[in-house]
Coordinates of C-alpha atoms and ligand atoms in Angstrom, one line a residue:
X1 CA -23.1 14.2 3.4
X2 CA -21.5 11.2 1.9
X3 CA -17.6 11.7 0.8
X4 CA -16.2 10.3 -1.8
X5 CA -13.7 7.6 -1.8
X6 CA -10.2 7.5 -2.4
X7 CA -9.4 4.4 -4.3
X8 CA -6.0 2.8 -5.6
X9 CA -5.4 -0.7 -7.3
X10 CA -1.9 -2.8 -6.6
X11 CA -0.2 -3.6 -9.3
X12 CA 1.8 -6.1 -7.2
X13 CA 0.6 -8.5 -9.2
X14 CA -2.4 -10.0 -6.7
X15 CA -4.1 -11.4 -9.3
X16 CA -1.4 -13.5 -10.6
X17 CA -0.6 -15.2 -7.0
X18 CA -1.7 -18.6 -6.4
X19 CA -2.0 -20.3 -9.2
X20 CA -3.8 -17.5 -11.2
X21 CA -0.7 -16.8 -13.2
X22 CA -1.4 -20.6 -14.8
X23 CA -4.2 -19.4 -16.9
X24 CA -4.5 -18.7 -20.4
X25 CA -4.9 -15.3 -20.2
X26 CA -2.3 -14.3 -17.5
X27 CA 0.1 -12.8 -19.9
X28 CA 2.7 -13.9 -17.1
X29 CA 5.3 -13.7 -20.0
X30 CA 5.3 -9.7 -19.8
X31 CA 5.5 -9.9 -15.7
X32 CA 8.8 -7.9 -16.5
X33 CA 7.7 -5.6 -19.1
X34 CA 6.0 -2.3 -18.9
X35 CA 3.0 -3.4 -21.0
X36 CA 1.1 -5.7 -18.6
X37 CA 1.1 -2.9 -16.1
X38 CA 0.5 0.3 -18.9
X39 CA -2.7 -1.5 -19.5
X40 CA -3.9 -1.8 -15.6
X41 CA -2.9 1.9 -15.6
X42 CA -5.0 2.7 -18.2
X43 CA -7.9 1.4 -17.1
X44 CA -7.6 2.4 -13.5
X45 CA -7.3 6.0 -14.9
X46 CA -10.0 5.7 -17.3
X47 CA -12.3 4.5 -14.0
X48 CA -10.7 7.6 -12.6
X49 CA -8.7 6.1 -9.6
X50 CA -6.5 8.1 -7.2
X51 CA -3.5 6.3 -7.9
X52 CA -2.1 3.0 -8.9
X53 CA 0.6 1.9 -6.3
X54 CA 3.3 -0.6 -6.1
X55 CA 4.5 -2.2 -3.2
X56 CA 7.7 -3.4 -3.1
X57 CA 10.3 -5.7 -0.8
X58 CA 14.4 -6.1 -1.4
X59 CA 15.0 -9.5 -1.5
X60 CA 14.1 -12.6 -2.8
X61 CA 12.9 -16.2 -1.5
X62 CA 14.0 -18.4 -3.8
X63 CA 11.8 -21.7 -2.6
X64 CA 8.7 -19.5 -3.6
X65 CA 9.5 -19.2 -7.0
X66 CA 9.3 -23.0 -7.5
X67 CA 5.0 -21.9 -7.4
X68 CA 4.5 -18.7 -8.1
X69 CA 6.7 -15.0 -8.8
X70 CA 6.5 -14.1 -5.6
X71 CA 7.3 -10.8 -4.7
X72 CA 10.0 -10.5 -6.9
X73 CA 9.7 -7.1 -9.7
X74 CA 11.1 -4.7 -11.4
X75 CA 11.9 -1.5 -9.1
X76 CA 9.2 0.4 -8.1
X77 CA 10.2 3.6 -8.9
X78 CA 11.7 2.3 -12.4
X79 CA 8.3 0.9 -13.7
X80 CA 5.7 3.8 -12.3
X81 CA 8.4 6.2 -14.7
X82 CA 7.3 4.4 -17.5
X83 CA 3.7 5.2 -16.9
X84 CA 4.2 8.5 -17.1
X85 CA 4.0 9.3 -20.8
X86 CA 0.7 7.4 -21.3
X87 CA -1.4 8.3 -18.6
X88 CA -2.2 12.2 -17.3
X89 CA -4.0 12.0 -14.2
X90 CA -3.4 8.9 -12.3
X91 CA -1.1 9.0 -9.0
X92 CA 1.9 6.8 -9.2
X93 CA 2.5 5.8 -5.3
X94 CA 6.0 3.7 -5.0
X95 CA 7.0 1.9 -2.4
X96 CA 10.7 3.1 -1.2
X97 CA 12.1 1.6 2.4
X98 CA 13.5 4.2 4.5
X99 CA 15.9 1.0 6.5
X100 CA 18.0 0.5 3.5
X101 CA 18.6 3.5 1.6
X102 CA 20.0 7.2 1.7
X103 CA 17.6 10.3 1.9
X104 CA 19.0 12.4 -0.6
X105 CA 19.1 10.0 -2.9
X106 CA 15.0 8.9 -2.6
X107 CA 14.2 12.8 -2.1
X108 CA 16.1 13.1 -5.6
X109 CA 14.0 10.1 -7.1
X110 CA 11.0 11.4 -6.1
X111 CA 11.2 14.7 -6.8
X112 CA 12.4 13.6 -10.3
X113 CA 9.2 11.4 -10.6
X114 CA 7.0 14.2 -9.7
X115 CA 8.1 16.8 -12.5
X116 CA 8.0 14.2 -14.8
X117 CA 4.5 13.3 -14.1
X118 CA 3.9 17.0 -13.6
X119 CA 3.0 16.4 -9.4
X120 CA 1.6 12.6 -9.8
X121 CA 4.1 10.9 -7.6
X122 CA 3.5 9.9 -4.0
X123 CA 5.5 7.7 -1.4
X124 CA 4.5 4.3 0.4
X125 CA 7.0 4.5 4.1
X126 CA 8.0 1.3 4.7
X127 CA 10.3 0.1 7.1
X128 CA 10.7 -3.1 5.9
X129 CA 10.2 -6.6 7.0
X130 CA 13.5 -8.7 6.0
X131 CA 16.0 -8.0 3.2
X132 CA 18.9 -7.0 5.8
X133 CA 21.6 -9.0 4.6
X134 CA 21.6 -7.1 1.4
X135 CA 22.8 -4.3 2.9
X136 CA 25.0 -5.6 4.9
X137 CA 23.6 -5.4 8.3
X138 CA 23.7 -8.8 10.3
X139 CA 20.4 -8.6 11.4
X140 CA 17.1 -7.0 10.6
X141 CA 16.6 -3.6 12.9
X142 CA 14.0 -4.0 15.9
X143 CA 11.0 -2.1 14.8
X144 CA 11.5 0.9 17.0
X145 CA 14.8 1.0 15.7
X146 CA 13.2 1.0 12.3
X147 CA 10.5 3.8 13.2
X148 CA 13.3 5.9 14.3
X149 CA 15.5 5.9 11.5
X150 CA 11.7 5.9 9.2
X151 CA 10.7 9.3 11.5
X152 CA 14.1 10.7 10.7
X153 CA 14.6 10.0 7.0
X154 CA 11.0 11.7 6.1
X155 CA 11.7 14.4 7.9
X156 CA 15.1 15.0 6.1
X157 CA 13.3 14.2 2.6
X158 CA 10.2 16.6 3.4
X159 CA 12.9 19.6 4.4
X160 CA 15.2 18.6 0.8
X161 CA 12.2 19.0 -1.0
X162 CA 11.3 22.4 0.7
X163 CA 15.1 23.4 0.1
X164 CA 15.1 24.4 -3.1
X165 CA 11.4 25.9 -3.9
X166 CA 9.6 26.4 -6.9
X167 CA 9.4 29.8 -6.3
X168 CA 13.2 30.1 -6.5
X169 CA 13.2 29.6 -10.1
X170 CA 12.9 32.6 -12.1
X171 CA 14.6 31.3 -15.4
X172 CA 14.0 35.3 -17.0
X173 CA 16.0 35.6 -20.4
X174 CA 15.5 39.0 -20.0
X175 CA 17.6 39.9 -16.7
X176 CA 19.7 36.9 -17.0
X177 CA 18.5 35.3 -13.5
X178 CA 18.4 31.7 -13.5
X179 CA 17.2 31.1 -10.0
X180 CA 17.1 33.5 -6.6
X181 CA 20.3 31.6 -4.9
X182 CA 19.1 33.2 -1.4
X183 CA 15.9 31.2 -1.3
X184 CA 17.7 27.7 -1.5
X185 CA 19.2 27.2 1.1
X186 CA 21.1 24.0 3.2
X187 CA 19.2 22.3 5.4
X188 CA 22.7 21.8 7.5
X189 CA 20.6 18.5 9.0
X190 CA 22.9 16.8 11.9
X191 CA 20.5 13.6 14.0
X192 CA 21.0 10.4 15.6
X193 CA 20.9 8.5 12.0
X194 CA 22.0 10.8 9.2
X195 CA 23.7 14.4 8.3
X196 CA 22.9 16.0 4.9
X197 CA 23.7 19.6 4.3
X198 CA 21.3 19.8 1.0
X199 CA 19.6 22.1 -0.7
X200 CA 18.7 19.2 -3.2
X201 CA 19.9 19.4 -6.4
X202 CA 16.6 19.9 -7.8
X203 CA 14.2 22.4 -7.4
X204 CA 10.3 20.7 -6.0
X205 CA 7.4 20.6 -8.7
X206 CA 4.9 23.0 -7.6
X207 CA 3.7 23.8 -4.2
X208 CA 1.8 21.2 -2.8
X209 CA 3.7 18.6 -1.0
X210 CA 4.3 15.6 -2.1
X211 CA 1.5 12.5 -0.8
X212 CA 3.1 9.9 1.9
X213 CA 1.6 7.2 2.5
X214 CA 2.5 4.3 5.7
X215 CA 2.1 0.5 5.6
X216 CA 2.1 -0.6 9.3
X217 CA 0.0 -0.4 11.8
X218 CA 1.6 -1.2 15.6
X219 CA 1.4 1.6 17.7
X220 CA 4.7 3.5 17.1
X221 CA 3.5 3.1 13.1
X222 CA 0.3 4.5 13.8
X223 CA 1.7 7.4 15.8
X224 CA 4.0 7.8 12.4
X225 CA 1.3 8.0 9.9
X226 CA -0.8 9.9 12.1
X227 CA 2.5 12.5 12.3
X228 CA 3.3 12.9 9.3
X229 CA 1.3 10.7 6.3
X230 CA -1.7 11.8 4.1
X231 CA -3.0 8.1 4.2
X232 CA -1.6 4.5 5.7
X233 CA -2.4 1.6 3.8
X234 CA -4.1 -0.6 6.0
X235 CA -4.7 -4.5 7.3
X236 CA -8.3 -4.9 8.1
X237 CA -9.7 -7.9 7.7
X238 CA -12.8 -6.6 9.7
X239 CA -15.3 -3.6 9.8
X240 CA -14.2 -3.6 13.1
X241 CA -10.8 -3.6 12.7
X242 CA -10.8 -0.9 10.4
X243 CA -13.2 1.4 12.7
X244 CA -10.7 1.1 15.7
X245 CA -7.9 2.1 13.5
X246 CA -9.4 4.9 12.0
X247 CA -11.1 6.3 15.3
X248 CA -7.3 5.9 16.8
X249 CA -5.4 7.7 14.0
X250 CA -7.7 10.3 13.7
X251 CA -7.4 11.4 17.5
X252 CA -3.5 10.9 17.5
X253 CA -3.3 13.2 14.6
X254 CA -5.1 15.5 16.5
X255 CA -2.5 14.1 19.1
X256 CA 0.1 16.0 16.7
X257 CA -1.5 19.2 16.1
X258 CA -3.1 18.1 12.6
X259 CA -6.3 17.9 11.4
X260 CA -8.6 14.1 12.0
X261 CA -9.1 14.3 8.2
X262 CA -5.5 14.8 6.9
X263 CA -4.9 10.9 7.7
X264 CA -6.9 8.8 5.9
X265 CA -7.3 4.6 6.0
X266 CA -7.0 2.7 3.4
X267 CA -7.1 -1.2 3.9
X268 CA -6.1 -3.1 1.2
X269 CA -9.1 -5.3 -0.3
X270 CA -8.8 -8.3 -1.8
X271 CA -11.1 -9.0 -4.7
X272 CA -12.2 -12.4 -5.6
X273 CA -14.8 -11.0 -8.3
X274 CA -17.0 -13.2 -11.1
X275 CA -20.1 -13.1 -12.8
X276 CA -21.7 -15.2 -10.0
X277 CA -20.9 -15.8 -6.4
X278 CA -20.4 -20.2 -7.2
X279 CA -17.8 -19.1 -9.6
X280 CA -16.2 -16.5 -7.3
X281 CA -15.4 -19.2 -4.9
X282 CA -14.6 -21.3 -6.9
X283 CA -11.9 -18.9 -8.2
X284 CA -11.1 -18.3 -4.6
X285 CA -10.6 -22.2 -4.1
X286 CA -8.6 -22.5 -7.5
X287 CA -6.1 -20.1 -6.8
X288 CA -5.3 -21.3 -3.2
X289 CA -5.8 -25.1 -4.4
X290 CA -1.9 -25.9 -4.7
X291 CA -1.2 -23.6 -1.3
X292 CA 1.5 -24.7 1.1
X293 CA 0.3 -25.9 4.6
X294 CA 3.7 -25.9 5.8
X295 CA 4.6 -22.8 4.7
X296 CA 0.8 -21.7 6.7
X297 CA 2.0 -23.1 9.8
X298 CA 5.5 -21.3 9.8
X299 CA 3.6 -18.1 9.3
X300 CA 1.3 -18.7 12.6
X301 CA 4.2 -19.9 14.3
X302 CA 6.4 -17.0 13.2
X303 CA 3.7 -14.6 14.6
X304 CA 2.4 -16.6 17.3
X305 CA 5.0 -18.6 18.8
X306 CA 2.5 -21.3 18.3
X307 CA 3.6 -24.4 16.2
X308 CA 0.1 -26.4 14.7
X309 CA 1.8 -28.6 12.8
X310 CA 0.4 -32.3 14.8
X311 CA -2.6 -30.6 15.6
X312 CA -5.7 -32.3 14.1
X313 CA -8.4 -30.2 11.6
X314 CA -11.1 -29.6 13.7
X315 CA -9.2 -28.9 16.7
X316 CA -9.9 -25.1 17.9
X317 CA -7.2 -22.6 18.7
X318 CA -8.0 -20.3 21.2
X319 CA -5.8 -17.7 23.6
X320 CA -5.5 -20.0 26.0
X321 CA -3.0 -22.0 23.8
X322 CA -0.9 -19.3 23.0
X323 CA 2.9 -19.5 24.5
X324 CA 3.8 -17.6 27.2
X325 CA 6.6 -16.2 25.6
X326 CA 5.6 -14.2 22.7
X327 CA 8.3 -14.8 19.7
X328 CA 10.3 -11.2 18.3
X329 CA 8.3 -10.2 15.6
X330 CA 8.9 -8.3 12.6
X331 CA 5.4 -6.6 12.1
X332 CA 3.0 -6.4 15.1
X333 CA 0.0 -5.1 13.0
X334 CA -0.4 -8.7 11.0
X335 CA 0.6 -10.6 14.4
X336 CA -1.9 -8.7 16.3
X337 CA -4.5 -9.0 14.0
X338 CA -3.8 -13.2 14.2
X339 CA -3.9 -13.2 18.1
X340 CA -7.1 -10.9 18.1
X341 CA -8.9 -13.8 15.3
X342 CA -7.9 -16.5 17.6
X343 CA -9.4 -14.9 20.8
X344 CA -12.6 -13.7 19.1
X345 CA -13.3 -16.5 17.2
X346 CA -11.3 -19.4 19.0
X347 CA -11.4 -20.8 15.3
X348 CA -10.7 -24.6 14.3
X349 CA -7.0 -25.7 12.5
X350 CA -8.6 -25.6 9.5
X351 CA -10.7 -22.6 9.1
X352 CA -7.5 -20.4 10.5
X353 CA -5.9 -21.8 7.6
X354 CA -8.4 -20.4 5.1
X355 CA -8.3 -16.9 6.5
X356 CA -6.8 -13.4 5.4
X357 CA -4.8 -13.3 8.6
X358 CA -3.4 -16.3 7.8
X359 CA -2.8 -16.3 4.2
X360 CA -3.7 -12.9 2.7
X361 CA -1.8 -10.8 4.9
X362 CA -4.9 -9.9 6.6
X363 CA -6.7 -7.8 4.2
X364 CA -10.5 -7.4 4.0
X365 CA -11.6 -9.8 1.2
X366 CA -15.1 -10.4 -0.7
X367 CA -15.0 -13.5 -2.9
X368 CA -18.4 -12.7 -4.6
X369 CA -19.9 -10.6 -7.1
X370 CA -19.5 -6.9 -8.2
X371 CA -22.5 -6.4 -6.5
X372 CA -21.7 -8.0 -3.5
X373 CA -18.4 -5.8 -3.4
X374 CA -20.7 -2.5 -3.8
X375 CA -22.8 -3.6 -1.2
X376 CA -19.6 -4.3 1.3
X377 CA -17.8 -0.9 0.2
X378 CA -21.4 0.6 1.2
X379 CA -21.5 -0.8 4.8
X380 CA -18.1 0.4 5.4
X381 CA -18.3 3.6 4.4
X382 CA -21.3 4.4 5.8
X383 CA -20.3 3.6 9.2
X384 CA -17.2 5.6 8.9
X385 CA -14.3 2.4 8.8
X386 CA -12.5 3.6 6.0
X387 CA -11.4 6.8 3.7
X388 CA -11.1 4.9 0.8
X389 CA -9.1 1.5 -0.1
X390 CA -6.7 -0.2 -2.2
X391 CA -7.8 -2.9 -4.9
X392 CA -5.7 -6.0 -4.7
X393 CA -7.4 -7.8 -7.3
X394 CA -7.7 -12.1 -6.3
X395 CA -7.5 -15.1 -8.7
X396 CA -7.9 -13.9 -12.3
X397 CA -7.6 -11.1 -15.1
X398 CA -11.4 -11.1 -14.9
X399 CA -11.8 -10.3 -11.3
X400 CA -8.8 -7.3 -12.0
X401 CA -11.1 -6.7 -15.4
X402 CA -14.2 -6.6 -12.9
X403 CA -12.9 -4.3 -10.1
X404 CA -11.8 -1.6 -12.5
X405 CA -14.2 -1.3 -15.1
X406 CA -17.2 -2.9 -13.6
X407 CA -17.0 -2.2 -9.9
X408 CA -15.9 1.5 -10.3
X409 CA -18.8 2.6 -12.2
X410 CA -20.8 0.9 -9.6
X411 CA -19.5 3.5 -6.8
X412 CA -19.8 6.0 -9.4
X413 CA -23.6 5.4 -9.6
X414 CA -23.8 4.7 -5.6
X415 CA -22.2 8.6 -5.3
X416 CA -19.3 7.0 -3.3
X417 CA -16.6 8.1 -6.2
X418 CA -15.8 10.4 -8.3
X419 CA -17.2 10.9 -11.4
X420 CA -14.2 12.9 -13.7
X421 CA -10.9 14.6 -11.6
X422 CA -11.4 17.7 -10.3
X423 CA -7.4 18.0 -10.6
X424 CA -4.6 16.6 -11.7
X425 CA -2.4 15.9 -8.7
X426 CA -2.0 13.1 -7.0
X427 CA -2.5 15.6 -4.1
X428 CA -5.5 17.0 -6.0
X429 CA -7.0 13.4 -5.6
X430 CA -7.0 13.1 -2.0
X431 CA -8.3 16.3 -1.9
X432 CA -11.3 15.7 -3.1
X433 CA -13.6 14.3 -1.2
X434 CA -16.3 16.8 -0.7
X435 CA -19.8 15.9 -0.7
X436 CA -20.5 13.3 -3.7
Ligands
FMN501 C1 -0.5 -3.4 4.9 C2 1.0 -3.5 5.0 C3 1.7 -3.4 3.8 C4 3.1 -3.4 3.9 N1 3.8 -3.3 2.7 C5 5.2 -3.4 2.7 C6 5.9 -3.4 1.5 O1 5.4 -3.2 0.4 N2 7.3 -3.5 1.6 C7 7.9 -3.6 2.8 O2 9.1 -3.7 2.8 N3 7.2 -3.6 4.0 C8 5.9 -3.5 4.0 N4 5.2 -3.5 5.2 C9 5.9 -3.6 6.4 C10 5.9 -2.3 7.2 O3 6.6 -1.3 6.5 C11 6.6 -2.5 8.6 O4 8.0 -2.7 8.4 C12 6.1 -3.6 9.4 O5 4.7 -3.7 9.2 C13 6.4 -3.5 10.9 O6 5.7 -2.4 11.5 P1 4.5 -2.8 12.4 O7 5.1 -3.5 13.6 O8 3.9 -1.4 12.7 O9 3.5 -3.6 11.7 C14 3.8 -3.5 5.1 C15 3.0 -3.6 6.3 C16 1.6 -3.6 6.3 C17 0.9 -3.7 7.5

């Protein structure tokens, strides 16, 4: 029995990184208007997707923006509401840190979201990478620190939402009861990070939870999603990688008294699509064509402790090279997955630089045609590395324009997707993935 897929596209913009937002056709003028992403929406609902998601981070690197528009965007939460009134069936996944912001307040949002797309919303965890002094904290929380608060703060959101049940509502004009008072209830919350008395001040939108969804992928983040998410978005740049992860998070959900299949994997994969597999690289090659070395280097040295910057091109890097003193680091799943490169493949200077490790934050990629993206998705599935993914479109409007309406269909046909919803939740979605 083959199961379907679940499948999400970024709208963070991927496709205009690089120097893909120099084209023609870029529309890069509307990067802060709703209509550039309505139309992504459209078309990701109209291929039936599970959800279109933005990522998000809260601060700014000024430098960068002397390329490209970095990471900088309207709020996530913000520009998902404006999809609402033009789509029907889509999930709207936002990105919301739980480091630097207040559980009621993101229970609130999100519940908000979710009657207003009538049970569409769901929630990317992240514990964030940088962004600290924002909030006034001095430095950036160690990881573990991070998880904590993370493992706290959902667990204070997930009992809001349960505070103040649907079921409570009873809104009868003929008895005069608004609401049965005794089933909301406080949660009278008291922990190590935060105390909230609750109920929320909004009832939840019908009975199925809301999805959750974790980026991160060291093992204190994997025992999180495997406690408590419905999917983590993932870093694979390998079949390999992506089979150990899954194989790991399904026993430690069983780990935490849940089912294998209520935690599902989906890496992000990074789409360098054209007609023909010259012009796919030479998309690929276009778009990274005006790409910092320097800024290459920092990143290996940031995650490896490593510094390349007099080492020749064809020099190989290989464990053996690697400082005995490992530097802090802020994510272990994209500084793991560079040390575990570098001892596998014991790769030269200048192939390192070309990699997703290095400078696509080490998602699975296919530069290639929509058929060679079918035939990838294929191998994956079938040997059980992934649930699903997340389409981060590479290079162009044509290889976004390719991934939604041409490569969809294809899956459709292969009897790896969906064909029409079966529901109309974003919890509906991940639901379905019986036999295709
Ligand atoms: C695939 C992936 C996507 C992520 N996306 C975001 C993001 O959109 N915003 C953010 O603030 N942090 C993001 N993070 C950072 C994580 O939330 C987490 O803080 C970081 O990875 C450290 O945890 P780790 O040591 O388990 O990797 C992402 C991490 C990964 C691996």
């Amino acid at each position: 029995m083959t199961r379907r897929l679940h499948v999400g596209v970024s709208l963070a913009p991927t496709w205009l990184s690089g120097d893909g937002w120099r084209r023609l056709d870029s529309n890069i003028e509307n990067i802060y208007s709703e209509e550039l992403y309505l139309d992504i929406a459209k078309r990701a609902e109209a291929a039936k997707l599970d959800f279109v998601f933005r990522p998000d981070t809260l601060f700014l690197d000024p430098q960068a923006l002397e390329t490209g528009p970095g990471f900088g965007s309207l709020d996530p939460t913000i520009l998902l509401a404006a999809m609402v009134r033009e789509t029907s069936h889509v999930g709207l996944l936002t990105t919301i840190s739980t480091t630097f912001n207040s559980p009621y307040v993101v229970a609130r949002q999100l519940q908000s979201l979710n009657w207003l797309s009538k049970g569409r919303v769901g929630w990317n965890i992240v514990t964030a990478l940088d962004g600290n002094e924002n909030f006034g904290l001095p430095a950036m929380p160690s990881a573990g620190e991070r998880y904590a608060r993370a493992a706290e703060f959902t667990q204070v959101v997930r009992r809001l939402w349960a505070s103040y049940p649907q079921d409570a509502l009873k809104q009868d004009r003929e008895s005069g009861r608004y609401a049965v008072s005794a089933l909301v209830q406080p949660i009278d919350h008291v922990g190590a990070r935060f105390s909230v008395k609750g109920p929320l001040n909004l009832p939840a939108y019908g009975t199925s939870p809301i999805p959750l969804i974790q980026a991160g992928a060291s093992p204190t983040g994997r025992d999180f999603a495997a406690c408590v998410a419905d999917a983590i978005f993932a870093s694979t740049p390998d079949m390999a990688a992506a089979l150990e992860l899954r194989t790991d998070l399904r026993q430690r959900a069983l780990g935490h008294g849940r089912r294998a299949d209520d935690i599902r994997v989906l890496p992000g994969l990074s789409l360098f699509l054209a007609p023909n597999r010259a012009e796919a690289h030479e998309l690929f090659a276009e778009t990274h064509a005006r790409a910092d070395i320097g800024r290459k280097i920092a990143a290996i040295r940031d995650m490896t402790g490593l510094d390349l910057s007099h080492w020749p091109d064809d020099r190989r890097v290989s464990a053996a090279d690697m400082p005995e003193v490992a530097p802090a680091l802020r994510s272990r799943t994209h500084a793991d997955l560079l040390l575990r490169l570098i001892r596998n493949e014991k790769p030269t200077v200048a192939e390192l630089l070309t990699r997703p490790e290095v400078i696509g934050s080490a998602h699975w990629r296919v530069i290639g045609t929509v058929e060679d993206a079918v035939e990838q998705i294929r191998q994956w599935a079938g040997a059980g590395a992934i649930d699903g993914f997340i389409i981060l479109p590479g290079g162009s409007v044509e290889a976004l324009r390719l991934a939604l309406d041409d490569l969809m269909p294809r899956l459709v046909e292969a009897r790896l997707f969906r064909d029409e919803y079966r529901g109309s939740t974003f919890a509906d979605h991940l639901k379905d993935d019986g036999d295709a």
